[in-house]
Coordinates of C-alpha atoms and ligand atoms in Angstrom, one line a residue:
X1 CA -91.2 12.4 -74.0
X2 CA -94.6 12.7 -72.5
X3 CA -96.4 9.0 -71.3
X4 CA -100.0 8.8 -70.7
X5 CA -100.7 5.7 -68.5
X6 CA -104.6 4.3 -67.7
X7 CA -105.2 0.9 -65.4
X8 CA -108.8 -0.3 -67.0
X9 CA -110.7 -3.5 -66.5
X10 CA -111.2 -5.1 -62.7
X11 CA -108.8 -4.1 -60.2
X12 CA -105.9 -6.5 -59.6
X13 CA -103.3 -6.1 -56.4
X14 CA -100.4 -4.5 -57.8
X15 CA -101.6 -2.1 -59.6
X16 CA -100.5 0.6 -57.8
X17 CA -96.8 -0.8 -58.3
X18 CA -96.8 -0.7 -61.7
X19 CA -97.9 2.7 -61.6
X20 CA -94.8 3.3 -59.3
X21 CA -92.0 1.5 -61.2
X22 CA -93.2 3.3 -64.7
X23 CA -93.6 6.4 -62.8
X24 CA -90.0 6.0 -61.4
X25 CA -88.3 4.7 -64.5
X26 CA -90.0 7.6 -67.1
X27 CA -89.2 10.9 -64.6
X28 CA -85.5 9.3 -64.4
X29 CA -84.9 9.6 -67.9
X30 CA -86.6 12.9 -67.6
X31 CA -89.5 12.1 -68.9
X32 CA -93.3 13.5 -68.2
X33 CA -95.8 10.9 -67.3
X34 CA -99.6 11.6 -66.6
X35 CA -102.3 8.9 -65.2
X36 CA -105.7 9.3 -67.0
X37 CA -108.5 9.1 -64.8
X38 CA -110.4 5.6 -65.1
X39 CA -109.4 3.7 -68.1
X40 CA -110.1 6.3 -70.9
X41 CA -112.5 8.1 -69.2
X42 CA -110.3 10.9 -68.1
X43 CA -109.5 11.8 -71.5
X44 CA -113.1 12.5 -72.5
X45 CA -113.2 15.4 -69.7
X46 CA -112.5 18.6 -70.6
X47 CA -109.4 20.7 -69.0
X48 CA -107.1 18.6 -66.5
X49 CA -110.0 17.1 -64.3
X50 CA -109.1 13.8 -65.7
X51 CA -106.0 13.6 -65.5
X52 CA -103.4 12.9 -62.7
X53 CA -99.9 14.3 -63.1
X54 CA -97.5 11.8 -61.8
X55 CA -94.7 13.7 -59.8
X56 CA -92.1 11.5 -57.2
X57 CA -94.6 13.0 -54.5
X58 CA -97.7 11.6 -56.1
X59 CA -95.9 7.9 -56.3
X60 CA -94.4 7.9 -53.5
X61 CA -95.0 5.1 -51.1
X62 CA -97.7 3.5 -53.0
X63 CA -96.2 0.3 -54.4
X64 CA -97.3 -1.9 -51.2
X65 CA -101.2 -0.2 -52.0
X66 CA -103.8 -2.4 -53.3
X67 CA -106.7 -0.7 -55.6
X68 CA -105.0 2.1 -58.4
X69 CA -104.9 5.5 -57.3
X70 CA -106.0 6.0 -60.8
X71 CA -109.7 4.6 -60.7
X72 CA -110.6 1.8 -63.0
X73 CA -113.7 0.8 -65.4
X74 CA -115.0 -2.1 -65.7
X75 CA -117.3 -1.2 -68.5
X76 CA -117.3 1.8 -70.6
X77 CA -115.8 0.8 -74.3
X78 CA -114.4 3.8 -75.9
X79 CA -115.8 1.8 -79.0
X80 CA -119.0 1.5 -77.5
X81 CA -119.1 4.4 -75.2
X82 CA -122.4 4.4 -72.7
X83 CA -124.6 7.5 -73.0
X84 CA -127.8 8.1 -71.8
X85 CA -130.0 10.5 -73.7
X86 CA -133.6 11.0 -72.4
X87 CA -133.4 8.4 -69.8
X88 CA -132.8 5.8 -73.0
X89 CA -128.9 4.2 -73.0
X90 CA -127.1 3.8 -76.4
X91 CA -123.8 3.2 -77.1
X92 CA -121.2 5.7 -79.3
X93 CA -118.1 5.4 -81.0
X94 CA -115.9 8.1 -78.6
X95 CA -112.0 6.5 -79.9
X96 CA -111.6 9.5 -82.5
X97 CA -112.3 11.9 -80.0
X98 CA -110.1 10.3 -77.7
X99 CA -107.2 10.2 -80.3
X100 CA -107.6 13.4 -80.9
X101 CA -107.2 14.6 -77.0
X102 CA -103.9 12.1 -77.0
X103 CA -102.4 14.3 -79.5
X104 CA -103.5 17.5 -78.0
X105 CA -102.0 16.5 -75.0
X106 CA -98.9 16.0 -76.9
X107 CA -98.2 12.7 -75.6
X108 CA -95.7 10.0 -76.9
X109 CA -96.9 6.7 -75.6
X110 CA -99.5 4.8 -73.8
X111 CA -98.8 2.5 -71.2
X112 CA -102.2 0.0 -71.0
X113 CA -102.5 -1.8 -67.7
X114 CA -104.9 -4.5 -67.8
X115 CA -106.7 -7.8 -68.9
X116 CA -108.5 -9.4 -72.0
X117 CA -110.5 -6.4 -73.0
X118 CA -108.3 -4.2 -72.1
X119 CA -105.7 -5.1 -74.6
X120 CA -107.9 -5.3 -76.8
X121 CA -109.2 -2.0 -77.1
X122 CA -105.5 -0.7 -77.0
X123 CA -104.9 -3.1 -79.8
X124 CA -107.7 -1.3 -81.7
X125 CA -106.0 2.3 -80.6
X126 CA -102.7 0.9 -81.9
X127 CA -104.2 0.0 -85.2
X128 CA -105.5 3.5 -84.8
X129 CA -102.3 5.1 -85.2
X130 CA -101.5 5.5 -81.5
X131 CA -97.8 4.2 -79.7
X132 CA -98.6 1.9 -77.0
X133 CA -97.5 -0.8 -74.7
X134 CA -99.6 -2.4 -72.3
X135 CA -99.1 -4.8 -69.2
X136 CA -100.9 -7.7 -67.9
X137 CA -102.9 -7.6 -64.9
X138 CA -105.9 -9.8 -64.5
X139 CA -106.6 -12.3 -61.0
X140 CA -107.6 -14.7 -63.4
X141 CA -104.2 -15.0 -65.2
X142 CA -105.8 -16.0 -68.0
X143 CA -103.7 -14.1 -70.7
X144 CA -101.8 -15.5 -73.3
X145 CA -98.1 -14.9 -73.7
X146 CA -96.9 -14.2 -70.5
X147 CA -96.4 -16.9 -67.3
X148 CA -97.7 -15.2 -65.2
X149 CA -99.8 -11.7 -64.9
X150 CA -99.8 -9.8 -62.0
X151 CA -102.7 -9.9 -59.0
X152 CA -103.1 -13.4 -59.4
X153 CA -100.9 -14.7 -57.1
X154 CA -102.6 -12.3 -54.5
X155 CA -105.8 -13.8 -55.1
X156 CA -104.4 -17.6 -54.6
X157 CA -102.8 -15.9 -51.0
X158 CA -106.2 -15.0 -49.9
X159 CA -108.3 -17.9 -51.3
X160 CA -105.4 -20.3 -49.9
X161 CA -106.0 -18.5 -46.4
X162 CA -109.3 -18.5 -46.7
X163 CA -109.7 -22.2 -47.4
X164 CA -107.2 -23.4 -44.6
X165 CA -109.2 -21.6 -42.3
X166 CA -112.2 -23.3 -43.3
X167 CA -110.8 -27.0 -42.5
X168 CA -111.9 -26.1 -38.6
X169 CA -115.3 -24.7 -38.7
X170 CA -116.3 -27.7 -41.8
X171 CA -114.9 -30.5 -39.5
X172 CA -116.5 -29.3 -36.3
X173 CA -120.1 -29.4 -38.0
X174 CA -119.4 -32.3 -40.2
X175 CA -120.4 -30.1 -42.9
X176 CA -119.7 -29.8 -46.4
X177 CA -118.0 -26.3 -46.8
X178 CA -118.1 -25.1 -50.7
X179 CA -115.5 -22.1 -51.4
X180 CA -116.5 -20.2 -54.6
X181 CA -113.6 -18.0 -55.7
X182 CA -112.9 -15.7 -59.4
X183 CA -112.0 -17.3 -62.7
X184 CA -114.3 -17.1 -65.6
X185 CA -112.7 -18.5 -68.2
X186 CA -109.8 -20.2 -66.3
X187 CA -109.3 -22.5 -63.0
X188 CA -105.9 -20.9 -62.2
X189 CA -107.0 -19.5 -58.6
X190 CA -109.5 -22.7 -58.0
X191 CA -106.8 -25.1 -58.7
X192 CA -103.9 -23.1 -57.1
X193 CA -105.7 -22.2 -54.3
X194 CA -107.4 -25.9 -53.3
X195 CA -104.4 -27.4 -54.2
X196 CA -102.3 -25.4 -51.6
X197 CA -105.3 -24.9 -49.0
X198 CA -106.1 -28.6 -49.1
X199 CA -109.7 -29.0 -51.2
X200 CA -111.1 -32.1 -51.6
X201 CA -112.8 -31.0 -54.8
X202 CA -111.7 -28.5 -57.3
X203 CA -114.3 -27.6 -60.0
X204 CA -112.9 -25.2 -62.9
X205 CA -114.1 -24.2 -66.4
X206 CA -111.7 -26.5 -68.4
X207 CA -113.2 -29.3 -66.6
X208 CA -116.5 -30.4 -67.3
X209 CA -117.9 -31.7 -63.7
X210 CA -121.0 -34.2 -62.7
X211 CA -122.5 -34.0 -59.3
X212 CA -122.7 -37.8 -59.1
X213 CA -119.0 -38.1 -59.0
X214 CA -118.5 -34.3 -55.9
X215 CA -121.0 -36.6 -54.1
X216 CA -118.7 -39.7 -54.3
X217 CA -116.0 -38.3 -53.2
X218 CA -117.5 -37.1 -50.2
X219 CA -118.9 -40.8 -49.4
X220 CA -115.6 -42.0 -49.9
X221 CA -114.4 -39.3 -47.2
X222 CA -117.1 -40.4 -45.0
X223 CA -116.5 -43.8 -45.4
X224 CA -113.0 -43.5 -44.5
X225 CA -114.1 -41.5 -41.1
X226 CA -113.8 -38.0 -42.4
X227 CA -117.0 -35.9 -41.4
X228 CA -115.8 -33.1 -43.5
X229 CA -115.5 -32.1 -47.1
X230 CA -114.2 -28.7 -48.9
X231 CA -115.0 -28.2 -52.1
X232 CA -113.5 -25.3 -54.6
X233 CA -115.6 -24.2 -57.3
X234 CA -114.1 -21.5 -60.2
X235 CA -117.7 -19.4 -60.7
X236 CA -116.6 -20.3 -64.2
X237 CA -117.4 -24.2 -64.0
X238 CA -120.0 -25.8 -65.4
X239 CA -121.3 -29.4 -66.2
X240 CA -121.1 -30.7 -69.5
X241 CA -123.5 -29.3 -71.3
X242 CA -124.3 -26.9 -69.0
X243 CA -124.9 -22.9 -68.8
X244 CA -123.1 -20.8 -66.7
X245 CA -124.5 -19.2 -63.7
X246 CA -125.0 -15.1 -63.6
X247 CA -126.0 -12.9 -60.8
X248 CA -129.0 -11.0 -60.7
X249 CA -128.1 -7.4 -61.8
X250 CA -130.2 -3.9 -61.7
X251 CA -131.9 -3.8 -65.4
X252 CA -129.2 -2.7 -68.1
X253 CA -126.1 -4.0 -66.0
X254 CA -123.8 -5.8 -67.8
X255 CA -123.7 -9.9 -66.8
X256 CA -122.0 -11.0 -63.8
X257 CA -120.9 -14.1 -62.7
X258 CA -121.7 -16.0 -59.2
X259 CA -124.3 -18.2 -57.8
X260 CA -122.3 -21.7 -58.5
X261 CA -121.2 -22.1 -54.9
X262 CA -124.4 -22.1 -53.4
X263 CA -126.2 -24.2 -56.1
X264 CA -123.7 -26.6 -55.6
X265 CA -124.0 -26.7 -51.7
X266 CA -127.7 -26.6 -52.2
X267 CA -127.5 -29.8 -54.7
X268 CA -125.1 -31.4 -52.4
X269 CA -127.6 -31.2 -49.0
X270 CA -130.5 -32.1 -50.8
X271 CA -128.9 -35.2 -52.5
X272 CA -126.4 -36.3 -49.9
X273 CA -128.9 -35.5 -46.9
X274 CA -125.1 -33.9 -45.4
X275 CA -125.3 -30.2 -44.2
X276 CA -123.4 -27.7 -46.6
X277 CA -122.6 -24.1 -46.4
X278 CA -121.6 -21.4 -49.3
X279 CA -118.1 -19.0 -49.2
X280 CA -118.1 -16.6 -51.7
X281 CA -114.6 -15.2 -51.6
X282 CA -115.3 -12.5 -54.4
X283 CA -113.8 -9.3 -54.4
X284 CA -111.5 -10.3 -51.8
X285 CA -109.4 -12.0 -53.8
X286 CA -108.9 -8.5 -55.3
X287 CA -108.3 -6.8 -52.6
X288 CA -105.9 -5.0 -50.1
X289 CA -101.8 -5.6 -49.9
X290 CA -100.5 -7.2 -52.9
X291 CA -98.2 -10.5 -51.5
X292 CA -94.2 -9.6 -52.7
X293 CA -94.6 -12.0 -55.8
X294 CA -97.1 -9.8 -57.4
X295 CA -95.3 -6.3 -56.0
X296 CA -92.1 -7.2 -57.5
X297 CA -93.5 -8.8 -60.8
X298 CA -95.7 -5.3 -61.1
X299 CA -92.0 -3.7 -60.3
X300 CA -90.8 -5.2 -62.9
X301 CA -93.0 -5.1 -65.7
X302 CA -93.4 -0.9 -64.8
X303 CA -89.9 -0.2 -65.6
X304 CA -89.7 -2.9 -68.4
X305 CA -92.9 -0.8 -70.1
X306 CA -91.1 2.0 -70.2
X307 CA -87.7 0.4 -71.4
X308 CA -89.9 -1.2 -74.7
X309 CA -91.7 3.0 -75.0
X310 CA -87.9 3.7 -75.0
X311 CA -87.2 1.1 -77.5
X312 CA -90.2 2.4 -80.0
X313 CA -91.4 -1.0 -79.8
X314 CA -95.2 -0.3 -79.3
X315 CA -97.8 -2.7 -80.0
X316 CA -96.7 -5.0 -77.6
X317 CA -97.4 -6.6 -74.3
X318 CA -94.9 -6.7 -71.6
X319 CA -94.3 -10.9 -70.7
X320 CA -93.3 -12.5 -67.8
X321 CA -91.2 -15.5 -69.0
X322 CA -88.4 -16.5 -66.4
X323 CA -86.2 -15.4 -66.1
X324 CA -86.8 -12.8 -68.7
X325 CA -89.1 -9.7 -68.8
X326 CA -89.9 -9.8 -72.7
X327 CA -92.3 -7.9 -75.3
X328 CA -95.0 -10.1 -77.0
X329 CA -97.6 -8.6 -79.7
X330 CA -100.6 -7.8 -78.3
X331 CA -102.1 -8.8 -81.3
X332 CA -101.1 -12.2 -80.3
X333 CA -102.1 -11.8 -76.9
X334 CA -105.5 -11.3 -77.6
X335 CA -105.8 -14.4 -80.0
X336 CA -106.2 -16.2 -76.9
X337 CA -107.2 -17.5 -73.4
X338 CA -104.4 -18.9 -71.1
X339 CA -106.4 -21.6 -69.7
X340 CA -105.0 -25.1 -67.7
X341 CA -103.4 -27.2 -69.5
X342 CA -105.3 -30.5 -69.1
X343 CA -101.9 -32.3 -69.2
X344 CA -100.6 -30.0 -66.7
X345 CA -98.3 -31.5 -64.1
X346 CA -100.2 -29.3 -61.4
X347 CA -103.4 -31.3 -62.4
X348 CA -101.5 -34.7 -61.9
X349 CA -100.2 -33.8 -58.8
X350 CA -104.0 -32.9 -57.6
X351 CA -105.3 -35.8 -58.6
X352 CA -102.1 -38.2 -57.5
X353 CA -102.9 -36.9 -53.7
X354 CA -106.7 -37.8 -54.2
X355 CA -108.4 -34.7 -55.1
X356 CA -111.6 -35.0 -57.2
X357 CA -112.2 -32.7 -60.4
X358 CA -115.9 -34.3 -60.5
X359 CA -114.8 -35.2 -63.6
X360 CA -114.6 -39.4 -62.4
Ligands
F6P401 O1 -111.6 -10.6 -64.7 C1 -111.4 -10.7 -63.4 C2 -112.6 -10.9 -62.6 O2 -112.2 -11.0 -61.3 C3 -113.5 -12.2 -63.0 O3 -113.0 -13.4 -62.4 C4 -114.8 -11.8 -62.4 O4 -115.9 -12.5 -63.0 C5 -114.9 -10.3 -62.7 O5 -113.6 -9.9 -62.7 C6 -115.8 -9.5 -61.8 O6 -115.6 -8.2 -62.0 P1 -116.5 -7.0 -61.5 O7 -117.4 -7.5 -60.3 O8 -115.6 -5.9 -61.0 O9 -117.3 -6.6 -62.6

């Protein structure tokens, strides 16, 4: 058997692990694997330049490494593949092409690692004719059908650090500290992260929020002789009725998130007369050392991709549900978004100790 394996979409801690495990688990049954160079990329080049043979020597000692040694892309949509003819940028259909170099290359299966659009593009490939299995990564853990993906609980280690820290330097100013961290479509990190960090205010997508009600909680702070306030915002939240915020992005880039933090700090001196200050915890949260949750998860579902490739039982996702490693349709998968559940016993819990969704 010969695997291809790509890691596409944002990078997530763990990565690297994954890459590891399936490495591991495929050359033990005596198997060839090869990495494709960023997401499909690779497999548009011509000779071996993008690709990345995957020996014990090339895997060895990576698992602890955050990042992928096999690059990521965060755009680029084999589908809709970027090209830029005469300084003008158009989008082409490249999935034939790259169908056609998985055959060539006289490969078996496809191990997918990564979020929302990364499964679906490999659900499109599947449909296509090609054997896959993909695994979840996203920091968001926003996917549907598995508990848990992995290089989320990394990203709730560094925002929960990151917001401890910030108890100190908020109380010593009497200042209003407001921590924006990752989610787009789901509060996971915001809510996880404030709730073990200690935020008095959690703002995330699934929760429509109103200034009026941040800015009474902080009274009612002040009131009770607390000089200090930290509020969590998901860069995904929003007031009812409300538009996201983007970033300001060179002409042609796609949208990207961010800006909520500081409107809200801004909003929050101006009507509360209280000083505030803006965290943006960004890329961070993706970043370095992946905490031993999210190692051994991406251990596991590594060598559980491989078992399902040895199974013949592509076209699905690779689920985390505890105990159990299981495999889940991607087709299902992608129906979709794994958001908080707004009878979730984690949101009690919040609000039973007195934090404020600005929701009431
Ligand atoms: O999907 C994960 C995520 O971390 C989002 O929360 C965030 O909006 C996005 O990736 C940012 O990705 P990038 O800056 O790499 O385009």
């Amino acid at each position: 058997m010969h695997l291809l394996v790509n890691t596409g979409g944002g990078d997530a801690a763990g990565l690297n692990a994954v890459i590891h495990a399936a490495t591991v688990a495929a050359l033990k049954k005596g198997w060839k694997i090869t990495g494709i160079r960023d997401g499909y990329e690779g497999l548009l080049q011509k000779g071996r330049v993008g690709l990345i043979p995957l020996t014990w020597e090339k895997v060895r000692g990576i698992a602890h490494l955050g990042g992928t040694i096999l690059g990521t892309k965060n755009f680029g949509h084999p589908f809709a593949h970027p090209v830029t003819r005469n300084g003008k940028t158009h989008t082409i259909d490249v999935s034939k092409q790259i169908l056609h170099r998985f055959k060539e290359l006289k490969a078996d299966a496809l191990i997918v690692i990564g979020g929302d659009g990364s499964l679906r593009i490999a659900h499109r490939f599947h449909e296509m004719g090609m054997p896959l299995v993909a695994i979840p990564k996203t920091i968001d853990n926003d996917l549907c059908g598995t508990i848990q993906t992995f290089g989320f609980d990394t990203a709730v280690s560094v925002a929960t650090d990151a917001i401890g820290r910030l108890h100190t330097t908020a109380e010593s100013h009497s200042r209003v500290m407001v921590v924006e961290v990752m989610g787009r479509n789901a509060g996971w990190i915001a809510l996880y992260s404030g709730l073990a960090g200690g935020a008095d205010v959690i703002l995330i997508p699934e929760i429509d929020y109103d200034l009026k009600n941040i800015l009474k909680k902080i009274k009612e702070r002040e009131k009770s002789g607390i000089n200090f306030s930290i509020v969590v915002a998901a860069e995904g939240a929003k007031t009812k009725g409300g538009n996201l915020l983007y970033q300001k992005t060179g002409a042609g880039k796609k949208k990207r998130l961010g800006g909520l933090g500081e409107k809200i700090a801004w909003q929050i001196e101006e009507q509360s007369g209280k000083e505030a200050r803006t965290v943006v915890l960004g890329h961070l949260q993706r970043a370095g050392s992946p905490t031993h949750m999210d190692r051994i998860l991406s251990l596991r579902f590594g060598t559980y991709a491989v078992e399902l490739i040895a199974q013949k039982k592509f076209g699905n996702m690779v689920a985390y549900m505890p105990p159990q490693m299981r495999a889940y349709p991607i087709s299902k998968a992608i129906k979709g978004v794994n958001t908080v559940p707004l009878d979730s016993d984690i949101l009690t819990t919040a609000r039973e100790l007195g934090i404020s969704f600005g929701d009431i």
